[in-house]
Amino acid sequence: MDCNAVKPGIRVKTTKLGDTMGMTIALKHLSVRAEGVTGTVKSYVPGHGGDVWFVQHDGSNDVGAYVFDEMEPI
């Protein structure tokens, strides 16, 4: 997904996940990351230049942190 296309409120599906080294994000947002999850983009993760976004997973209270190229619009 193009980094400029990511906006709060859009629906996405996560794709192949990359490395999380260098991310300064609470473990609760990193531990729930998974491929193939659908959800809604909530907001960008501060301190990551707009490259990393919080995604509320469908059907749960989990909010994962994903890089813009780890998701596609649905």
Coordinates of C-alpha atoms in Angstrom, one line a residue:
M1 CA 0.0 0.0 0.0
D2 CA 1.3 3.5 -0.8
C3 CA 2.2 5.3 2.4
N4 CA 0.2 8.4 1.3
A5 CA -2.9 6.3 0.9
V6 CA -3.1 5.3 4.6
K7 CA -5.6 7.3 6.5
P8 CA -7.6 6.8 9.7
G9 CA -10.8 5.0 9.1
I10 CA -9.9 2.9 6.0
R11 CA -10.4 -0.8 6.1
V12 CA -7.3 -3.0 5.5
K13 CA -6.1 -6.5 5.4
T14 CA -2.6 -7.3 6.6
T15 CA -0.1 -8.9 4.3
K16 CA 3.4 -10.3 4.7
L17 CA 4.9 -8.9 7.9
G18 CA 8.4 -7.5 8.2
D19 CA 10.9 -7.0 11.0
T20 CA 9.9 -4.9 14.0
M21 CA 13.5 -4.0 15.0
G22 CA 13.7 -0.3 15.5
M23 CA 10.1 0.1 16.4
T24 CA 9.6 1.8 19.8
I25 CA 6.0 0.6 20.4
A26 CA 4.5 -1.1 23.4
L27 CA 4.8 -4.9 23.3
K28 CA 1.0 -5.3 23.5
H29 CA 0.7 -3.8 19.9
L30 CA 3.6 -5.8 18.5
S31 CA 2.6 -9.2 20.0
V32 CA -0.8 -9.2 18.3
R33 CA 0.6 -8.6 14.8
A34 CA -0.5 -11.2 12.3
E35 CA -0.8 -11.8 8.6
G36 CA -4.2 -12.0 7.0
V37 CA -6.0 -9.9 9.7
T38 CA -8.7 -7.5 8.6
G39 CA -9.3 -4.3 10.5
T40 CA -9.6 -0.5 10.6
V41 CA -6.7 2.0 10.6
K42 CA -7.0 4.0 13.8
S43 CA -4.0 6.4 13.8
Y44 CA -0.4 6.7 13.0
V45 CA 2.2 5.6 15.6
P46 CA 4.0 8.7 16.9
G47 CA 7.7 8.9 16.3
H48 CA 7.7 6.7 13.2
G49 CA 7.3 9.3 10.5
G50 CA 3.9 8.2 9.3
D51 CA 5.2 4.8 8.3
V52 CA 3.7 2.7 11.1
W53 CA -0.1 2.7 11.9
F54 CA -2.3 1.3 14.6
V55 CA -4.9 -1.1 13.2
Q56 CA -8.0 -2.2 15.2
H57 CA -8.5 -5.9 14.4
D58 CA -12.0 -7.0 13.5
G59 CA -13.9 -9.0 16.1
S60 CA -11.5 -8.3 19.0
N61 CA -10.1 -5.5 21.1
D62 CA -6.6 -6.1 19.7
V63 CA -4.8 -3.1 18.1
G64 CA -1.7 -4.0 16.2
A65 CA 1.0 -1.8 14.8
Y66 CA 1.8 -2.3 11.1
V67 CA 4.0 -0.6 8.6
F68 CA 2.2 0.9 5.5
D69 CA 3.6 -1.9 3.2
E70 CA 2.3 -4.6 5.5
M71 CA -1.4 -3.9 4.6
E72 CA -3.6 -3.5 1.6
P73 CA -7.0 -1.7 1.3
I74 CA -10.2 -3.8 1.3

